[in-house]
JSON list of C-alpha atoms in Angstrom, two decimals:
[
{"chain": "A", "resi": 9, "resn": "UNK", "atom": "CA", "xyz": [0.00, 0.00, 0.00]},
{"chain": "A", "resi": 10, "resn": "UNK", "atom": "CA", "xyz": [1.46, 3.50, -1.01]},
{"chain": "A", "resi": 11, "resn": "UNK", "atom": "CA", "xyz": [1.71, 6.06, 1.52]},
{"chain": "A", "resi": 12, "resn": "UNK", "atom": "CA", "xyz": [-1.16, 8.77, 1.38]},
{"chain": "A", "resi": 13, "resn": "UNK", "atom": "CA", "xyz": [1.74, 11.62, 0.72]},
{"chain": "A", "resi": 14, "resn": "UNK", "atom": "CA", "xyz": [2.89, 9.57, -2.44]},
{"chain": "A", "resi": 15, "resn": "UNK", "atom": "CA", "xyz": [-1.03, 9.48, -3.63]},
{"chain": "A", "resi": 16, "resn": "UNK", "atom": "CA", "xyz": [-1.14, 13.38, -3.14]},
{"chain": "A", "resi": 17, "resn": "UNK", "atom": "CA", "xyz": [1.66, 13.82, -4.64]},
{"chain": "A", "resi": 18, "resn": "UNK", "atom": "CA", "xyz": [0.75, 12.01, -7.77]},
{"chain": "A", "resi": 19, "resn": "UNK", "atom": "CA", "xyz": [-2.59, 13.21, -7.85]},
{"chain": "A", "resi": 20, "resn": "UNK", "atom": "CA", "xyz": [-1.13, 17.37, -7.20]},
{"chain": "A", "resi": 21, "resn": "UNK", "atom": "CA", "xyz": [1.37, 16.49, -10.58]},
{"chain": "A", "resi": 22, "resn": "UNK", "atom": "CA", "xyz": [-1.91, 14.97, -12.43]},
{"chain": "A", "resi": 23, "resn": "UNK", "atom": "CA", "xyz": [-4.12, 17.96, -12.20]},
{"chain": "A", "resi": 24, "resn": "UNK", "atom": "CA", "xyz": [-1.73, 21.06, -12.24]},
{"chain": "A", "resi": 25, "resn": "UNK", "atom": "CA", "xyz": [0.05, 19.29, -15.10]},
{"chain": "A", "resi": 26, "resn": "UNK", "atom": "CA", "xyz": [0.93, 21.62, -17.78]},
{"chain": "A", "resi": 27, "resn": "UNK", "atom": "CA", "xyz": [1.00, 18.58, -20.17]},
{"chain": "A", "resi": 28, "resn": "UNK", "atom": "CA", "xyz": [-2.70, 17.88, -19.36]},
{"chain": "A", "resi": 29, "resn": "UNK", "atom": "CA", "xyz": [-3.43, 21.12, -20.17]},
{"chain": "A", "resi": 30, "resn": "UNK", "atom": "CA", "xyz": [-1.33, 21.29, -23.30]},
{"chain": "A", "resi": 31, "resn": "UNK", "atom": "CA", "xyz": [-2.55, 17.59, -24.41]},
{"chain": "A", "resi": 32, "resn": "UNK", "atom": "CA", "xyz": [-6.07, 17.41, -22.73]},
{"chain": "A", "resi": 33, "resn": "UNK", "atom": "CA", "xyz": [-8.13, 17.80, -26.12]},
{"chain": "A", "resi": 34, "resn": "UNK", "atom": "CA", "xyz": [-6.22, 14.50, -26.96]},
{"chain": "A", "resi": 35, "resn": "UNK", "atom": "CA", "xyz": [-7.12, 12.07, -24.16]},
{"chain": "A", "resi": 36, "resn": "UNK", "atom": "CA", "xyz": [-10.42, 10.04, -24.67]},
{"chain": "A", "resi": 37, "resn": "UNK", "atom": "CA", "xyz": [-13.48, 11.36, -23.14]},
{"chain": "A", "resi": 38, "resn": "UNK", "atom": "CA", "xyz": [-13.06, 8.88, -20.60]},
{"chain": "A", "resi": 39, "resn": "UNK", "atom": "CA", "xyz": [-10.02, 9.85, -19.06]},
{"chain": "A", "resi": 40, "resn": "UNK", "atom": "CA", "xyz": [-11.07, 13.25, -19.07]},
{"chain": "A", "resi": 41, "resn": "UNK", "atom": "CA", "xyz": [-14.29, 12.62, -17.54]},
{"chain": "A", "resi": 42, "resn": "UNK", "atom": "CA", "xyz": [-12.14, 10.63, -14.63]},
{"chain": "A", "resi": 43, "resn": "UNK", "atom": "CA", "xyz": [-9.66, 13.55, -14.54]},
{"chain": "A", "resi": 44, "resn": "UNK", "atom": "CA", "xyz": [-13.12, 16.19, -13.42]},
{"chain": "A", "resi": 45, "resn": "UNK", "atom": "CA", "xyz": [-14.68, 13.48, -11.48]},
{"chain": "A", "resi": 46, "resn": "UNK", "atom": "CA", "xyz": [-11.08, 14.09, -9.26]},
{"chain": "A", "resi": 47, "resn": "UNK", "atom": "CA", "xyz": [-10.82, 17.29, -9.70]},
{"chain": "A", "resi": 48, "resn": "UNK", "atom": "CA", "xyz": [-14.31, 17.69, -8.46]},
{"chain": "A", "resi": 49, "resn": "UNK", "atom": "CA", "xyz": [-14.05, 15.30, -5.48]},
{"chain": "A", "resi": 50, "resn": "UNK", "atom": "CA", "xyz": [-10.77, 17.45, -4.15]},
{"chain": "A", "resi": 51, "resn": "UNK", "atom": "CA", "xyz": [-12.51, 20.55, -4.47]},
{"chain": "A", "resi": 52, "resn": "UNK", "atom": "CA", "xyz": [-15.85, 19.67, -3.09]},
{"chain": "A", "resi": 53, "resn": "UNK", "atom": "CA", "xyz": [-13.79, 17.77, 0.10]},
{"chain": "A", "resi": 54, "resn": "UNK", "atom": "CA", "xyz": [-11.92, 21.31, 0.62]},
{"chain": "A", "resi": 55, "resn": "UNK", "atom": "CA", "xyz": [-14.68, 23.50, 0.17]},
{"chain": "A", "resi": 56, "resn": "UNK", "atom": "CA", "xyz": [-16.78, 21.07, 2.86]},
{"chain": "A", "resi": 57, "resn": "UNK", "atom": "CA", "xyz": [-13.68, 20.96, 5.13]},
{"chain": "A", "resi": 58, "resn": "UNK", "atom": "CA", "xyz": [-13.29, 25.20, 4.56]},
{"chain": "A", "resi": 59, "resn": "UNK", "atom": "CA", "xyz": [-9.66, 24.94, 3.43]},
{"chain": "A", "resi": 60, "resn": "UNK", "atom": "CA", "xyz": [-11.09, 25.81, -0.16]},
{"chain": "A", "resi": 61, "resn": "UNK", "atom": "CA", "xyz": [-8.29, 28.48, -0.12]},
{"chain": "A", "resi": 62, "resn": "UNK", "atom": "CA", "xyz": [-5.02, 25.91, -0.34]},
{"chain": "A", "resi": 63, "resn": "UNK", "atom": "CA", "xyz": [-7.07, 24.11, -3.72]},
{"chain": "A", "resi": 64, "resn": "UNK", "atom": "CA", "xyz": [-8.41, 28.18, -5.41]},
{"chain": "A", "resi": 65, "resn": "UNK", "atom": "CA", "xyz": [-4.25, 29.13, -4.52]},
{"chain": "A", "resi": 66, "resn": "UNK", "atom": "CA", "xyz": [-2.23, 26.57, -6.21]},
{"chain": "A", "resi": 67, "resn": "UNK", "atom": "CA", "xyz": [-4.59, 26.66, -9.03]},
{"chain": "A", "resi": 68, "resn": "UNK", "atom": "CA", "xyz": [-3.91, 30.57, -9.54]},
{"chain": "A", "resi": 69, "resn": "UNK", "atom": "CA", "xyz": [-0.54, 30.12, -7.94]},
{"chain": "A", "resi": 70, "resn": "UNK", "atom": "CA", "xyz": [0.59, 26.87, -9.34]},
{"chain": "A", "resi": 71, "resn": "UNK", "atom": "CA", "xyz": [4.48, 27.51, -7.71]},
{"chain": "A", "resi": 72, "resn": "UNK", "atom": "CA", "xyz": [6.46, 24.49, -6.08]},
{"chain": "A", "resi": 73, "resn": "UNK", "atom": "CA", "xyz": [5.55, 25.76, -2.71]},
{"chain": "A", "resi": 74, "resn": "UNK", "atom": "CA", "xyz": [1.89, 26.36, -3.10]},
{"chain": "A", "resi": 75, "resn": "UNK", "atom": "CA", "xyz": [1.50, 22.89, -4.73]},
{"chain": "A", "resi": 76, "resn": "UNK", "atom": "CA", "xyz": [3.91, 21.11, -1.51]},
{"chain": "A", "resi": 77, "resn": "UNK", "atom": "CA", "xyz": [1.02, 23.14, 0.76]},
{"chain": "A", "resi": 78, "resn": "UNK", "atom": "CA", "xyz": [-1.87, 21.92, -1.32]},
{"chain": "A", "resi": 79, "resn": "UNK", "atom": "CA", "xyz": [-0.50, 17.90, -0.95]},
{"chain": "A", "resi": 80, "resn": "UNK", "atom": "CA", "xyz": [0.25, 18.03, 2.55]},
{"chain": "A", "resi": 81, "resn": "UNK", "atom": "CA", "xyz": [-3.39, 19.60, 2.98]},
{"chain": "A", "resi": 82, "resn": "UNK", "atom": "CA", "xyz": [-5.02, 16.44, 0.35]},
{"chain": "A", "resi": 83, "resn": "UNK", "atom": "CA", "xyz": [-2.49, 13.82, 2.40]},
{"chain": "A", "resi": 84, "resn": "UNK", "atom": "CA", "xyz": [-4.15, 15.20, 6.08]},
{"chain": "A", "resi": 85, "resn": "UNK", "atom": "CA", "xyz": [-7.73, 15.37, 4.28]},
{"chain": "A", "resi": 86, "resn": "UNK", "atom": "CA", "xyz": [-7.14, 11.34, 3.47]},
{"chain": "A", "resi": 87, "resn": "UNK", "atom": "CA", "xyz": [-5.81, 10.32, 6.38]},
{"chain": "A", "resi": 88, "resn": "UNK", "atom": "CA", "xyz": [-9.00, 12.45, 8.03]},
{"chain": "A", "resi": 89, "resn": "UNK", "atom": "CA", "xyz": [-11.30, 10.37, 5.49]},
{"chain": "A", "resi": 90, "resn": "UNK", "atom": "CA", "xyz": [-11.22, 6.64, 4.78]},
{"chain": "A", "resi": 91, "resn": "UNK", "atom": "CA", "xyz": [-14.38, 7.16, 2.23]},
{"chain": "A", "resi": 92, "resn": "UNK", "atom": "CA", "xyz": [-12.59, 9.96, 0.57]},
{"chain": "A", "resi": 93, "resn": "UNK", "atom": "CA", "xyz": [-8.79, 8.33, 0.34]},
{"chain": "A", "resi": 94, "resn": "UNK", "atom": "CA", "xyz": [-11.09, 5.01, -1.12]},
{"chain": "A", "resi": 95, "resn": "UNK", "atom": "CA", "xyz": [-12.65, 7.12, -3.83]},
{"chain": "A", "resi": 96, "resn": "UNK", "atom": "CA", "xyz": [-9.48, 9.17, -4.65]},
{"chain": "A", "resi": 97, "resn": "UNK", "atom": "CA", "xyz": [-7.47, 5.72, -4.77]},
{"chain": "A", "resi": 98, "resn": "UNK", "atom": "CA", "xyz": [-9.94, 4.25, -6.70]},
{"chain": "A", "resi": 99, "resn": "UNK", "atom": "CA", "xyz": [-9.95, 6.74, -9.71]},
{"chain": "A", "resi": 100, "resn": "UNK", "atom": "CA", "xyz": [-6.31, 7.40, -9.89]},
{"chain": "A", "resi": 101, "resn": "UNK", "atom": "CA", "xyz": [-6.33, 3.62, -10.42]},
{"chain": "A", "resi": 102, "resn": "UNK", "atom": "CA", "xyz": [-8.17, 3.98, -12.90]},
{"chain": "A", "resi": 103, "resn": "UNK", "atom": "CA", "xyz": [-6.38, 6.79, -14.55]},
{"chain": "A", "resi": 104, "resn": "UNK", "atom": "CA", "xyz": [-3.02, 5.19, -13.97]},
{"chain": "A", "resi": 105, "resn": "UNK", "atom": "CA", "xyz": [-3.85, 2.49, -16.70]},
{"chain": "A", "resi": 106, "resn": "UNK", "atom": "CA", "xyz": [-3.69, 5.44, -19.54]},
{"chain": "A", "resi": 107, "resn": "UNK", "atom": "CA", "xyz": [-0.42, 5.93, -21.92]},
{"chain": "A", "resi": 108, "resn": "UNK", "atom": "CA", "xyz": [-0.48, 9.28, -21.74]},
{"chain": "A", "resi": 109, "resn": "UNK", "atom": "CA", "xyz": [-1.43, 9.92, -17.87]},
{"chain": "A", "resi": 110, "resn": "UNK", "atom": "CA", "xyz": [1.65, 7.40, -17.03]},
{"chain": "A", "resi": 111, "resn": "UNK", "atom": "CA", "xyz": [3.96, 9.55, -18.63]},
{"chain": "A", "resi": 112, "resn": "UNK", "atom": "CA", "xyz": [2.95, 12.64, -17.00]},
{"chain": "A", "resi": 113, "resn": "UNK", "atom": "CA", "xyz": [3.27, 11.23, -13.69]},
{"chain": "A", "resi": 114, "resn": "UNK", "atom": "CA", "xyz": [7.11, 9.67, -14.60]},
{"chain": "A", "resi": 115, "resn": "UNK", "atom": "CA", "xyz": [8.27, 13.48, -15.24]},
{"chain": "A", "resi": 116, "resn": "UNK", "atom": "CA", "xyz": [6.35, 14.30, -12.30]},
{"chain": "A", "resi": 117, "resn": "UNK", "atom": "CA", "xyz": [8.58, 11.66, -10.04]},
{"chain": "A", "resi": 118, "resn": "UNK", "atom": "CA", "xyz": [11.81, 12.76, -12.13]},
{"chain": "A", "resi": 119, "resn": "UNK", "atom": "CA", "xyz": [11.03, 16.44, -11.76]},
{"chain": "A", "resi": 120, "resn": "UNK", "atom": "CA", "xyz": [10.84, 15.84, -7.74]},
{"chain": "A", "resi": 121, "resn": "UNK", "atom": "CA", "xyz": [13.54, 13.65, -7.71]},
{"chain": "A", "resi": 122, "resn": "UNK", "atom": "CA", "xyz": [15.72, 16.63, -8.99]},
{"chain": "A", "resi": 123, "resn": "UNK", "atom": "CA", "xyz": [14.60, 19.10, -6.54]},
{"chain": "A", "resi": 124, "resn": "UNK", "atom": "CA", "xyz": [14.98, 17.43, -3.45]},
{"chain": "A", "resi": 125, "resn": "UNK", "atom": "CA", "xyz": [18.52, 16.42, -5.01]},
{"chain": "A", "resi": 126, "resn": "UNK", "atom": "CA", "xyz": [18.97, 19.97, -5.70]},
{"chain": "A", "resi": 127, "resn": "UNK", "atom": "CA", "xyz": [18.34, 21.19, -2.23]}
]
């Protein structure tokens, strides 16, 4: 079982990709309908929780440090909420099984990999 800081992580490089954004008209309607149904869930579970600021922040602010603040808050928010890790789990499962989302999240590991080397 993966720790719930490596899920946020890998869910935080998913939706503030700049690949998704660039490639997003190109994944099947599927994917992208899993990729909202996420994006959703996070932002309803923040809003309900009233740390909507952290999610609204890294998305108009997507810098290194807003997006560490925004995991750490997801990561506390699953460990908080069995029913809410389950569902998050359960669609980046899903997700993980696409080409294109696989790759996104390999430069996402590499990227952090050379940061924390960096530092």
């Amino acid at each position: 079982m993966e720790p719930l800081s490596l899920t946020a992580s890998a869910i935080a490089s998913l939706i503030f990709s700049k690949a998704l954004e660039k490639g997003g008209e190109q994944l099947g309607k599927g994917i992208s309908d899993q990729i909202a149904q996420l994006y959703n869930l996070i932002r309803d579970k923040f809003h309900k929780e009233g740390v909507e600021g952290k999610f609204t922040k890294v998305q108009e602010d997507p810098s290194q440090k807003n997006k560490n603040r925004f995991e750490r808050e997801l990561a506390e928010q699953m460990e908080d909420d069995e029913a809410f890790s389950k569902k998050l789990k359960a669609l980046m499962h899903e997700l993980k099984s696409d080409e294109q989302i696989k790759h996104i999240f390999l430069r996402a590991i590499r990227l952090k990999v050379m940061l924390k080397s960096a530092t």
